Amino acid sequence: MERQPAAPPPSLRERNRQRVREQLIEAAVALVSAQGFAATTVDAIAAAAGVGRATFFRYFESKDAAVVVGFYEYRLSRLVEILHAAPAKLAPFDAVTWAIEQLGAEAERQLPFIELQARLLAASPSLHAKALEFQASYENAIADAITGRYRELAPNDLRPRLLAAAVLAMMRIITDYWNDDHRDQNLAQLSRAALEHLGQGFGKVRPPSLPSGGS
């Protein structure tokens, strides 16, 4: 596929909010890993992140949300954002591929954080179940982001949701595999290989015709 320009970066305000969110998530995961989920309090998470209790609750409704929802929220919400920014000429699957490549480039600096959280979720079935529940909540958002890239789509056409579900499953499986004693492998390369397999089916869908002068 032809290389496309990078997605627009988030604004300064968005970056600052994301920095605080990441500090809270990192503090939550580190504390839970060190002393267990039950012994970790919201006050301790906020203190470790260098913010107040009120600031914590502006970002998360509970410590569960900081550990579980926070683990997926940034990457999944960013994926949806990038999908909306993908070049209009890209077909549904090509747009997904482009978006995941953009997301993978951003995630390089987060590898130690991804590893720590993956270990935590693997050790707690209840937290893992909550993570899957949250991940499933993004299926419709991803499907909505690619729906307009199909030429014709009947109300009962499940292709956008099928592609969204496949992408979410791929991201989860790749992360689990990478964390299961395969951290010497490159996450971005694993994602590309998985996308190639998915593309054998989903990649045959063509984008709708663009109006003259469209890009």
mmCIF file of N, CA and C in Angstrom, residues 60-192:
data_model
loop_
_atom_site.group_PDB
_atom_site.id
_atom_site.type_symbol
_atom_site.label_atom_id
_atom_site.label_comp_id
_atom_site.label_asym_id
_atom_site.label_seq_id
_atom_site.Cartn_x
_atom_site.Cartn_y
_atom_site.Cartn_z
ATOM 1 N N PHE A 60 -10.658 9.428 36.275
ATOM 2 C CA PHE A 60 -11.145 8.066 36.487
ATOM 3 C C PHE A 60 -12.154 8.041 37.622
ATOM 4 N N GLU A 61 -13.148 7.184 37.484
ATOM 5 C CA GLU A 61 -14.187 7.105 38.515
ATOM 6 C C GLU A 61 -13.785 6.204 39.668
ATOM 7 N N SER A 62 -12.755 5.381 39.492
ATOM 8 C CA SER A 62 -12.309 4.467 40.543
ATOM 9 C C SER A 62 -10.913 3.974 40.225
ATOM 10 N N LYS A 63 -10.319 3.286 41.200
ATOM 11 C CA LYS A 63 -9.000 2.720 40.925
ATOM 12 C C LYS A 63 -9.094 1.606 39.885
ATOM 13 N N ASP A 64 -10.231 0.890 39.858
ATOM 14 C CA ASP A 64 -10.437 -0.131 38.830
ATOM 15 C C ASP A 64 -10.327 0.485 37.442
ATOM 16 N N ALA A 65 -10.936 1.650 37.285
ATOM 17 C CA ALA A 65 -10.912 2.316 35.989
ATOM 18 C C ALA A 65 -9.499 2.735 35.623
ATOM 19 N N ALA A 66 -8.732 3.190 36.605
ATOM 20 C CA ALA A 66 -7.361 3.611 36.328
ATOM 21 C C ALA A 66 -6.507 2.444 35.862
ATOM 22 N N VAL A 67 -6.729 1.282 36.456
ATOM 23 C CA VAL A 67 -5.919 0.113 36.117
ATOM 24 C C VAL A 67 -6.400 -0.560 34.833
ATOM 25 N N VAL A 68 -7.709 -0.722 34.703
ATOM 26 C CA VAL A 68 -8.269 -1.499 33.598
ATOM 27 C C VAL A 68 -8.670 -0.626 32.417
ATOM 28 N N VAL A 69 -9.564 0.333 32.669
ATOM 29 C CA VAL A 69 -10.003 1.205 31.586
ATOM 30 C C VAL A 69 -8.819 2.002 31.044
ATOM 31 N N GLY A 70 -8.004 2.495 31.944
ATOM 32 C CA GLY A 70 -6.850 3.273 31.516
ATOM 33 C C GLY A 70 -5.908 2.503 30.625
ATOM 34 N N PHE A 71 -5.832 1.201 30.834
ATOM 35 C CA PHE A 71 -4.929 0.370 30.043
ATOM 36 C C PHE A 71 -5.287 0.419 28.563
ATOM 37 N N TYR A 72 -6.575 0.426 28.273
ATOM 38 C CA TYR A 72 -7.017 0.407 26.880
ATOM 39 C C TYR A 72 -7.442 1.761 26.340
ATOM 40 N N GLU A 73 -7.872 2.638 27.228
ATOM 41 C CA GLU A 73 -8.566 3.835 26.759
ATOM 42 C C GLU A 73 -7.729 4.682 25.802
ATOM 43 N N TYR A 74 -6.483 4.953 26.177
ATOM 44 C CA TYR A 74 -5.694 5.838 25.323
ATOM 45 C C TYR A 74 -5.484 5.226 23.939
ATOM 46 N N ARG A 75 -5.033 3.986 23.904
ATOM 47 C CA ARG A 75 -4.724 3.393 22.601
ATOM 48 C C ARG A 75 -5.980 3.224 21.745
ATOM 49 N N LEU A 76 -7.087 2.813 22.354
ATOM 50 C CA LEU A 76 -8.297 2.595 21.562
ATOM 51 C C LEU A 76 -8.928 3.917 21.126
ATOM 52 N N SER A 77 -8.965 4.895 22.016
ATOM 53 C CA SER A 77 -9.529 6.190 21.622
ATOM 54 C C SER A 77 -8.654 6.859 20.580
ATOM 55 N N ARG A 78 -7.348 6.686 20.712
ATOM 56 C CA ARG A 78 -6.428 7.247 19.710
ATOM 57 C C ARG A 78 -6.596 6.531 18.371
ATOM 58 N N LEU A 79 -6.838 5.217 18.400
ATOM 59 C CA LEU A 79 -7.071 4.471 17.162
ATOM 60 C C LEU A 79 -8.297 5.016 16.438
ATOM 61 N N VAL A 80 -9.368 5.261 17.179
ATOM 62 C CA VAL A 80 -10.582 5.813 16.570
ATOM 63 C C VAL A 80 -10.308 7.194 15.994
ATOM 64 N N GLU A 81 -9.577 8.000 16.740
ATOM 65 C CA GLU A 81 -9.241 9.350 16.276
ATOM 66 C C GLU A 81 -8.432 9.296 14.979
ATOM 67 N N ILE A 82 -7.449 8.415 14.930
ATOM 68 C CA ILE A 82 -6.610 8.304 13.738
ATOM 69 C C ILE A 82 -7.413 7.766 12.561
ATOM 70 N N LEU A 83 -8.311 6.822 12.827
ATOM 71 C CA LEU A 83 -9.161 6.296 11.756
ATOM 72 C C LEU A 83 -9.984 7.406 11.108
ATOM 73 N N HIS A 84 -10.515 8.307 11.911
ATOM 74 C CA HIS A 84 -11.298 9.419 11.369
ATOM 75 C C HIS A 84 -10.418 10.345 10.534
ATOM 76 N N ALA A 85 -9.115 10.381 10.852
ATOM 77 C CA ALA A 85 -8.203 11.272 10.133
ATOM 78 C C ALA A 85 -7.544 10.594 8.930
ATOM 79 N N ALA A 86 -7.794 9.316 8.719
ATOM 80 C CA ALA A 86 -7.169 8.596 7.609
ATOM 81 C C ALA A 86 -7.585 9.193 6.265
ATOM 82 N N PRO A 87 -6.687 9.197 5.284
ATOM 83 C CA PRO A 87 -7.027 9.737 3.955
ATOM 84 C C PRO A 87 -8.312 9.124 3.408
ATOM 85 N N ALA A 88 -9.166 9.951 2.840
ATOM 86 C CA ALA A 88 -10.484 9.507 2.380
ATOM 87 C C ALA A 88 -10.402 8.456 1.287
ATOM 88 N N LYS A 89 -9.318 8.437 0.533
ATOM 89 C CA LYS A 89 -9.225 7.504 -0.585
ATOM 90 C C LYS A 89 -8.957 6.067 -0.139
ATOM 91 N N LEU A 90 -8.640 5.870 1.139
ATOM 92 C CA LEU A 90 -8.308 4.529 1.604
ATOM 93 C C LEU A 90 -9.568 3.688 1.814
ATOM 94 N N ALA A 91 -9.507 2.428 1.383
ATOM 95 C CA ALA A 91 -10.581 1.468 1.624
ATOM 96 C C ALA A 91 -10.639 1.140 3.119
ATOM 97 N N PRO A 92 -11.715 0.506 3.579
ATOM 98 C CA PRO A 92 -11.852 0.236 5.018
ATOM 99 C C PRO A 92 -10.635 -0.448 5.638
ATOM 100 N N PHE A 93 -10.207 -1.545 5.050
ATOM 101 C CA PHE A 93 -9.096 -2.273 5.659
ATOM 102 C C PHE A 93 -7.791 -1.494 5.538
ATOM 103 N N ASP A 94 -7.589 -0.804 4.417
ATOM 104 C CA ASP A 94 -6.379 -0.003 4.265
ATOM 105 C C ASP A 94 -6.343 1.129 5.291
ATOM 106 N N ALA A 95 -7.491 1.704 5.592
ATOM 107 C CA ALA A 95 -7.553 2.752 6.612
ATOM 108 C C ALA A 95 -7.189 2.189 7.984
ATOM 109 N N VAL A 96 -7.670 0.983 8.281
ATOM 110 C CA VAL A 96 -7.332 0.337 9.549
ATOM 111 C C VAL A 96 -5.830 0.065 9.619
ATOM 112 N N THR A 97 -5.267 -0.447 8.535
ATOM 113 C CA THR A 97 -3.832 -0.715 8.495
ATOM 114 C C THR A 97 -3.035 0.562 8.725
ATOM 115 N N TRP A 98 -3.413 1.615 8.026
ATOM 116 C CA TRP A 98 -2.747 2.912 8.172
ATOM 117 C C TRP A 98 -2.818 3.400 9.612
ATOM 118 N N ALA A 99 -4.006 3.288 10.220
ATOM 119 C CA ALA A 99 -4.197 3.774 11.584
ATOM 120 C C ALA A 99 -3.367 2.986 12.590
ATOM 121 N N ILE A 100 -3.308 1.677 12.421
ATOM 122 C CA ILE A 100 -2.542 0.853 13.359
ATOM 123 C C ILE A 100 -1.047 1.122 13.214
ATOM 124 N N GLU A 101 -0.596 1.393 12.004
ATOM 125 C CA GLU A 101 0.811 1.750 11.819
ATOM 126 C C GLU A 101 1.126 3.061 12.521
ATOM 127 N N GLN A 102 0.226 4.039 12.416
ATOM 128 C CA GLN A 102 0.409 5.310 13.118
ATOM 129 C C GLN A 102 0.432 5.082 14.632
ATOM 130 N N LEU A 103 -0.484 4.280 15.111
ATOM 131 C CA LEU A 103 -0.576 3.997 16.545
ATOM 132 C C LEU A 103 0.663 3.258 17.027
ATOM 133 N N GLY A 104 1.155 2.326 16.210
ATOM 134 C CA GLY A 104 2.345 1.574 16.584
ATOM 135 C C GLY A 104 3.560 2.457 16.753
ATOM 136 N N ALA A 105 3.676 3.465 15.901
ATOM 137 C CA ALA A 105 4.802 4.395 16.017
ATOM 138 C C ALA A 105 4.738 5.167 17.333
ATOM 139 N N GLU A 106 3.530 5.537 17.749
ATOM 140 C CA GLU A 106 3.362 6.256 19.013
ATOM 141 C C GLU A 106 3.639 5.358 20.216
ATOM 142 N N ALA A 107 3.380 4.058 20.065
ATOM 143 C CA ALA A 107 3.462 3.135 21.200
ATOM 144 C C ALA A 107 4.885 2.681 21.518
ATOM 145 N N GLU A 108 5.836 3.009 20.656
ATOM 146 C CA GLU A 108 7.199 2.541 20.877
ATOM 147 C C GLU A 108 7.727 2.959 22.243
ATOM 148 N N ARG A 109 7.419 4.186 22.642
ATOM 149 C CA ARG A 109 7.922 4.673 23.937
ATOM 150 C C ARG A 109 7.164 4.068 25.113
ATOM 151 N N GLN A 110 6.074 3.365 24.848
ATOM 152 C CA GLN A 110 5.229 2.830 25.910
ATOM 153 C C GLN A 110 5.429 1.336 26.138
ATOM 154 N N LEU A 111 6.417 0.731 25.486
ATOM 155 C CA LEU A 111 6.583 -0.717 25.580
ATOM 156 C C LEU A 111 6.750 -1.216 27.022
ATOM 157 N N PRO A 112 7.600 -0.584 27.854
ATOM 158 C CA PRO A 112 7.699 -1.068 29.241
ATOM 159 C C PRO A 112 6.364 -0.967 29.979
ATOM 160 N N PHE A 113 5.627 0.082 29.708
ATOM 161 C CA PHE A 113 4.321 0.280 30.325
ATOM 162 C C PHE A 113 3.333 -0.785 29.852
ATOM 163 N N ILE A 114 3.333 -1.082 28.565
ATOM 164 C CA ILE A 114 2.454 -2.118 28.013
ATOM 165 C C ILE A 114 2.794 -3.471 28.623
ATOM 166 N N GLU A 115 4.083 -3.749 28.775
ATOM 167 C CA GLU A 115 4.519 -5.024 29.362
ATOM 168 C C GLU A 115 4.037 -5.160 30.803
ATOM 169 N N LEU A 116 4.184 -4.100 31.590
ATOM 170 C CA LEU A 116 3.792 -4.147 32.998
ATOM 171 C C LEU A 116 2.283 -4.361 33.136
ATOM 172 N N GLN A 117 1.507 -3.649 32.358
ATOM 173 C CA GLN A 117 0.063 -3.788 32.442
ATOM 174 C C GLN A 117 -0.412 -5.155 31.953
ATOM 175 N N ALA A 118 0.224 -5.660 30.894
ATOM 176 C CA ALA A 118 -0.164 -6.975 30.386
ATOM 177 C C ALA A 118 0.088 -8.057 31.431
ATOM 178 N N ARG A 119 1.202 -7.959 32.148
ATOM 179 C CA ARG A 119 1.495 -8.934 33.210
ATOM 180 C C ARG A 119 0.452 -8.843 34.311
ATOM 181 N N LEU A 120 0.061 -7.620 34.659
ATOM 182 C CA LEU A 120 -0.927 -7.424 35.719
ATOM 183 C C LEU A 120 -2.265 -8.042 35.321
ATOM 184 N N LEU A 121 -2.706 -7.794 34.102
ATOM 185 C CA LEU A 121 -3.990 -8.334 33.653
ATOM 186 C C LEU A 121 -3.947 -9.855 33.540
ATOM 187 N N ALA A 122 -2.802 -10.395 33.121
ATOM 188 C CA ALA A 122 -2.681 -11.846 32.995
ATOM 189 C C ALA A 122 -2.777 -12.530 34.350
ATOM 190 N N ALA A 123 -2.375 -11.821 35.400
ATOM 191 C CA ALA A 123 -2.377 -12.406 36.740
ATOM 192 C C ALA A 123 -3.714 -12.267 37.450
ATOM 193 N N SER A 124 -4.645 -11.495 36.872
ATOM 194 C CA SER A 124 -5.929 -11.256 37.540
ATOM 195 C C SER A 124 -7.080 -11.522 36.585
ATOM 196 N N PRO A 125 -7.746 -12.668 36.694
ATOM 197 C CA PRO A 125 -8.887 -12.971 35.816
ATOM 198 C C PRO A 125 -9.987 -11.919 35.884
ATOM 199 N N SER A 126 -10.243 -11.359 37.062
ATOM 200 C CA SER A 126 -11.314 -10.370 37.174
ATOM 201 C C SER A 126 -10.960 -9.088 36.434
ATOM 202 N N LEU A 127 -9.724 -8.648 36.578
ATOM 203 C CA LEU A 127 -9.299 -7.455 35.852
ATOM 204 C C LEU A 127 -9.273 -7.714 34.346
ATOM 205 N N HIS A 128 -8.854 -8.910 33.972
ATOM 206 C CA HIS A 128 -8.813 -9.252 32.550
ATOM 207 C C HIS A 128 -10.214 -9.230 31.952
ATOM 208 N N ALA A 129 -11.190 -9.730 32.711
ATOM 209 C CA ALA A 129 -12.575 -9.728 32.237
ATOM 210 C C ALA A 129 -13.085 -8.298 32.061
ATOM 211 N N LYS A 130 -12.736 -7.428 32.990
ATOM 212 C CA LYS A 130 -13.147 -6.033 32.878
ATOM 213 C C LYS A 130 -12.488 -5.365 31.682
ATOM 214 N N ALA A 131 -11.237 -5.725 31.420
ATOM 215 C CA ALA A 131 -10.533 -5.157 30.275
ATOM 216 C C ALA A 131 -11.197 -5.569 28.967
ATOM 217 N N LEU A 132 -11.592 -6.818 28.871
ATOM 218 C CA LEU A 132 -12.273 -7.297 27.669
ATOM 219 C C LEU A 132 -13.619 -6.608 27.495
ATOM 220 N N GLU A 133 -14.309 -6.383 28.601
ATOM 221 C CA GLU A 133 -15.605 -5.690 28.540
ATOM 222 C C GLU A 133 -15.427 -4.268 28.018
ATOM 223 N N PHE A 134 -14.391 -3.591 28.497
ATOM 224 C CA PHE A 134 -14.144 -2.233 28.020
ATOM 225 C C PHE A 134 -13.719 -2.236 26.559
ATOM 226 N N GLN A 135 -12.876 -3.192 26.201
ATOM 227 C CA GLN A 135 -12.424 -3.282 24.820
ATOM 228 C C GLN A 135 -13.608 -3.457 23.882
ATOM 229 N N ALA A 136 -14.562 -4.288 24.271
ATOM 230 C CA ALA A 136 -15.736 -4.528 23.434
ATOM 231 C C ALA A 136 -16.557 -3.256 23.251
ATOM 232 N N SER A 137 -16.482 -2.339 24.210
ATOM 233 C CA SER A 137 -17.258 -1.100 24.101
ATOM 234 C C SER A 137 -16.768 -0.224 22.967
ATOM 235 N N TYR A 138 -15.554 -0.469 22.495
ATOM 236 C CA TYR A 138 -15.005 0.325 21.403
ATOM 237 C C TYR A 138 -15.327 -0.264 20.030
ATOM 238 N N GLU A 139 -15.957 -1.408 20.004
ATOM 239 C CA GLU A 139 -16.260 -2.041 18.717
ATOM 240 C C GLU A 139 -17.123 -1.142 17.845
ATOM 241 N N ASN A 140 -18.184 -0.570 18.421
ATOM 242 C CA ASN A 140 -19.068 0.289 17.640
ATOM 243 C C ASN A 140 -18.365 1.561 17.190
ATOM 244 N N ALA A 141 -17.496 2.110 18.044
ATOM 245 C CA ALA A 141 -16.790 3.341 17.679
ATOM 246 C C ALA A 141 -15.872 3.113 16.486
ATOM 247 N N ILE A 142 -15.184 1.974 16.482
ATOM 248 C CA ILE A 142 -14.310 1.648 15.359
ATOM 249 C C ILE A 142 -15.130 1.375 14.107
ATOM 250 N N ALA A 143 -16.235 0.638 14.280
ATOM 251 C CA ALA A 143 -17.104 0.357 13.138
ATOM 252 C C ALA A 143 -17.653 1.650 12.539
ATOM 253 N N ASP A 144 -18.068 2.574 13.393
ATOM 254 C CA ASP A 144 -18.594 3.848 12.908
ATOM 255 C C ASP A 144 -17.533 4.629 12.132
ATOM 256 N N ALA A 145 -16.280 4.515 12.563
ATOM 257 C CA ALA A 145 -15.206 5.263 11.925
ATOM 258 C C ALA A 145 -14.887 4.766 10.517
ATOM 259 N N ILE A 146 -15.252 3.524 10.208
ATOM 260 C CA ILE A 146 -14.935 2.977 8.886
ATOM 261 C C ILE A 146 -16.167 2.758 8.020
ATOM 262 N N THR A 147 -17.368 2.949 8.571
ATOM 263 C CA THR A 147 -18.600 2.667 7.827
ATOM 264 C C THR A 147 -18.672 3.451 6.514
ATOM 265 N N GLY A 148 -18.292 4.708 6.547
ATOM 266 C CA GLY A 148 -18.387 5.545 5.356
ATOM 267 C C GLY A 148 -17.416 5.176 4.253
ATOM 268 N N ARG A 149 -16.526 4.229 4.513
ATOM 269 C CA ARG A 149 -15.539 3.833 3.513
ATOM 270 C C ARG A 149 -16.025 2.659 2.649
ATOM 271 N N TYR A 150 -17.234 2.183 2.885
ATOM 272 C CA TYR A 150 -17.810 1.124 2.050
ATOM 273 C C TYR A 150 -18.651 1.771 0.949
ATOM 274 N N ARG A 151 -18.574 1.198 -0.241
ATOM 275 C CA ARG A 151 -19.333 1.733 -1.375
ATOM 276 C C ARG A 151 -20.835 1.674 -1.108
ATOM 277 N N GLU A 152 -21.303 0.519 -0.734
ATOM 278 C CA GLU A 152 -22.720 0.325 -0.441
ATOM 279 C C GLU A 152 -22.832 -0.476 0.850
ATOM 280 N N LEU A 153 -23.720 -0.027 1.713
ATOM 281 C CA LEU A 153 -23.841 -0.685 3.015
ATOM 282 C C LEU A 153 -25.305 -0.695 3.431
ATOM 283 N N ALA A 154 -25.896 -1.877 3.434
ATOM 284 C CA ALA A 154 -27.285 -2.016 3.876
ATOM 285 C C ALA A 154 -27.338 -1.906 5.403
ATOM 286 N N PRO A 155 -28.505 -1.571 5.962
ATOM 287 C CA PRO A 155 -28.615 -1.436 7.419
ATOM 288 C C PRO A 155 -28.205 -2.696 8.178
ATOM 289 N N ASN A 156 -28.408 -3.863 7.556
ATOM 290 C CA ASN A 156 -28.071 -5.118 8.233
ATOM 291 C C ASN A 156 -26.706 -5.652 7.809
ATOM 292 N N ASP A 157 -25.887 -4.834 7.160
ATOM 293 C CA ASP A 157 -24.555 -5.255 6.721
ATOM 294 C C ASP A 157 -23.611 -5.216 7.923
ATOM 295 N N LEU A 158 -23.050 -6.362 8.260
ATOM 296 C CA LEU A 158 -22.225 -6.476 9.470
ATOM 297 C C LEU A 158 -20.738 -6.286 9.213
ATOM 298 N N ARG A 159 -20.346 -5.974 7.989
ATOM 299 C CA ARG A 159 -18.917 -5.904 7.684
ATOM 300 C C ARG A 159 -18.140 -4.901 8.539
ATOM 301 N N PRO A 160 -18.641 -3.696 8.790
ATOM 302 C CA PRO A 160 -17.873 -2.790 9.656
ATOM 303 C C PRO A 160 -17.646 -3.347 11.057
ATOM 304 N N ARG A 161 -18.683 -3.948 11.644
ATOM 305 C CA ARG A 161 -18.525 -4.504 12.985
ATOM 306 C C ARG A 161 -17.627 -5.736 12.982
ATOM 307 N N LEU A 162 -17.712 -6.538 11.926
ATOM 308 C CA LEU A 162 -16.839 -7.705 11.833
ATOM 309 C C LEU A 162 -15.379 -7.277 11.743
ATOM 310 N N LEU A 163 -15.110 -6.266 10.930
ATOM 311 C CA LEU A 163 -13.741 -5.775 10.820
ATOM 312 C C LEU A 163 -13.281 -5.171 12.140
ATOM 313 N N ALA A 164 -14.149 -4.390 12.788
ATOM 314 C CA ALA A 164 -13.789 -3.785 14.074
ATOM 315 C C ALA A 164 -13.480 -4.858 15.116
ATOM 316 N N ALA A 165 -14.320 -5.888 15.182
ATOM 317 C CA ALA A 165 -14.098 -6.958 16.150
ATOM 318 C C ALA A 165 -12.804 -7.707 15.853
ATOM 319 N N ALA A 166 -12.525 -7.922 14.570
ATOM 320 C CA ALA A 166 -11.301 -8.629 14.186
ATOM 321 C C ALA A 166 -10.069 -7.821 14.574
ATOM 322 N N VAL A 167 -10.124 -6.504 14.387
ATOM 323 C CA VAL A 167 -8.992 -5.642 14.732
ATOM 324 C C VAL A 167 -8.757 -5.646 16.236
ATOM 325 N N LEU A 168 -9.822 -5.538 17.017
ATOM 326 C CA LEU A 168 -9.685 -5.557 18.473
ATOM 327 C C LEU A 168 -9.112 -6.890 18.948
ATOM 328 N N ALA A 169 -9.601 -7.983 18.366
ATOM 329 C CA ALA A 169 -9.083 -9.298 18.738
ATOM 330 C C ALA A 169 -7.609 -9.414 18.374
ATOM 331 N N MET A 170 -7.248 -8.907 17.211
ATOM 332 C CA MET A 170 -5.851 -8.949 16.786
ATOM 333 C C MET A 170 -4.950 -8.199 17.752
ATOM 334 N N MET A 171 -5.365 -6.993 18.158
ATOM 335 C CA MET A 171 -4.561 -6.198 19.081
ATOM 336 C C MET A 171 -4.387 -6.912 20.418
ATOM 337 N N ARG A 172 -5.462 -7.529 20.899
ATOM 338 C CA ARG A 172 -5.375 -8.252 22.172
ATOM 339 C C ARG A 172 -4.471 -9.467 22.054
ATOM 340 N N ILE A 173 -4.644 -10.239 20.991
ATOM 341 C CA ILE A 173 -3.862 -11.475 20.822
ATOM 342 C C ILE A 173 -2.382 -11.162 20.636
ATOM 343 N N ILE A 174 -2.081 -10.132 19.842
ATOM 344 C CA ILE A 174 -0.692 -9.757 19.618
ATOM 345 C C ILE A 174 -0.029 -9.331 20.924
ATOM 346 N N THR A 175 -0.742 -8.522 21.720
ATOM 347 C CA THR A 175 -0.180 -8.074 22.993
ATOM 348 C C THR A 175 0.025 -9.239 23.952
ATOM 349 N N ASP A 176 -0.953 -10.145 24.032
ATOM 350 C CA ASP A 176 -0.814 -11.318 24.898
ATOM 351 C C ASP A 176 0.361 -12.183 24.455
ATOM 352 N N TYR A 177 0.478 -12.404 23.155
ATOM 353 C CA TYR A 177 1.578 -13.224 22.624
ATOM 354 C C TYR A 177 2.922 -12.571 22.922
ATOM 355 N N TRP A 178 3.002 -11.271 22.688
ATOM 356 C CA TRP A 178 4.258 -10.547 22.915
ATOM 357 C C TRP A 178 4.673 -10.615 24.376
ATOM 358 N N ASN A 179 3.698 -10.502 25.269
ATOM 359 C CA ASN A 179 4.010 -10.514 26.696
ATOM 360 C C ASN A 179 4.308 -11.916 27.216
ATOM 361 N N ASP A 180 3.918 -12.942 26.481
ATOM 362 C CA ASP A 180 4.121 -14.324 26.909
ATOM 363 C C ASP A 180 5.478 -14.830 26.423
ATOM 364 N N ASP A 181 6.542 -14.230 26.978
ATOM 365 C CA ASP A 181 7.918 -14.650 26.678
ATOM 366 C C ASP A 181 8.306 -14.459 25.220
ATOM 367 N N HIS A 182 7.700 -13.471 24.543
ATOM 368 C CA HIS A 182 8.096 -13.154 23.175
ATOM 369 C C HIS A 182 8.433 -11.675 23.045
ATOM 370 N N ARG A 183 8.922 -11.086 24.135
ATOM 371 C CA ARG A 183 9.186 -9.650 24.113
ATOM 372 C C ARG A 183 10.438 -9.296 23.322
ATOM 373 N N ASP A 184 11.160 -10.319 22.847
ATOM 374 C CA ASP A 184 12.289 -10.035 21.964
ATOM 375 C C ASP A 184 11.817 -9.709 20.550
ATOM 376 N N GLN A 185 10.543 -9.971 20.262
ATOM 377 C CA GLN A 185 9.987 -9.678 18.951
ATOM 378 C C GLN A 185 9.404 -8.262 18.935
ATOM 379 N N ASN A 186 9.318 -7.700 17.747
ATOM 380 C CA ASN A 186 8.848 -6.337 17.588
ATOM 381 C C ASN A 186 7.327 -6.312 17.468
ATOM 382 N N LEU A 187 6.676 -5.536 18.340
ATOM 383 C CA LEU A 187 5.216 -5.478 18.339
ATOM 384 C C LEU A 187 4.669 -4.960 17.013
ATOM 385 N N ALA A 188 5.332 -3.954 16.450
ATOM 386 C CA ALA A 188 4.861 -3.386 15.187
ATOM 387 C C ALA A 188 4.943 -4.420 14.065
ATOM 388 N N GLN A 189 6.016 -5.203 14.053
ATOM 389 C CA GLN A 189 6.153 -6.235 13.022
ATOM 390 C C GLN A 189 5.131 -7.344 13.214
ATOM 391 N N LEU A 190 4.857 -7.711 14.455
ATOM 392 C CA LEU A 190 3.820 -8.705 14.720
ATOM 393 C C LEU A 190 2.468 -8.208 14.231
ATOM 394 N N SER A 191 2.193 -6.939 14.457
ATOM 395 C CA SER A 191 0.922 -6.365 14.008
ATOM 396 C C SER A 191 0.823 -6.374 12.493
ATOM 397 N N ARG A 192 1.911 -6.016 11.826
ATOM 398 C CA ARG A 192 1.890 -6.006 10.362
ATOM 399 C C ARG A 192 1.640 -7.398 9.810
#
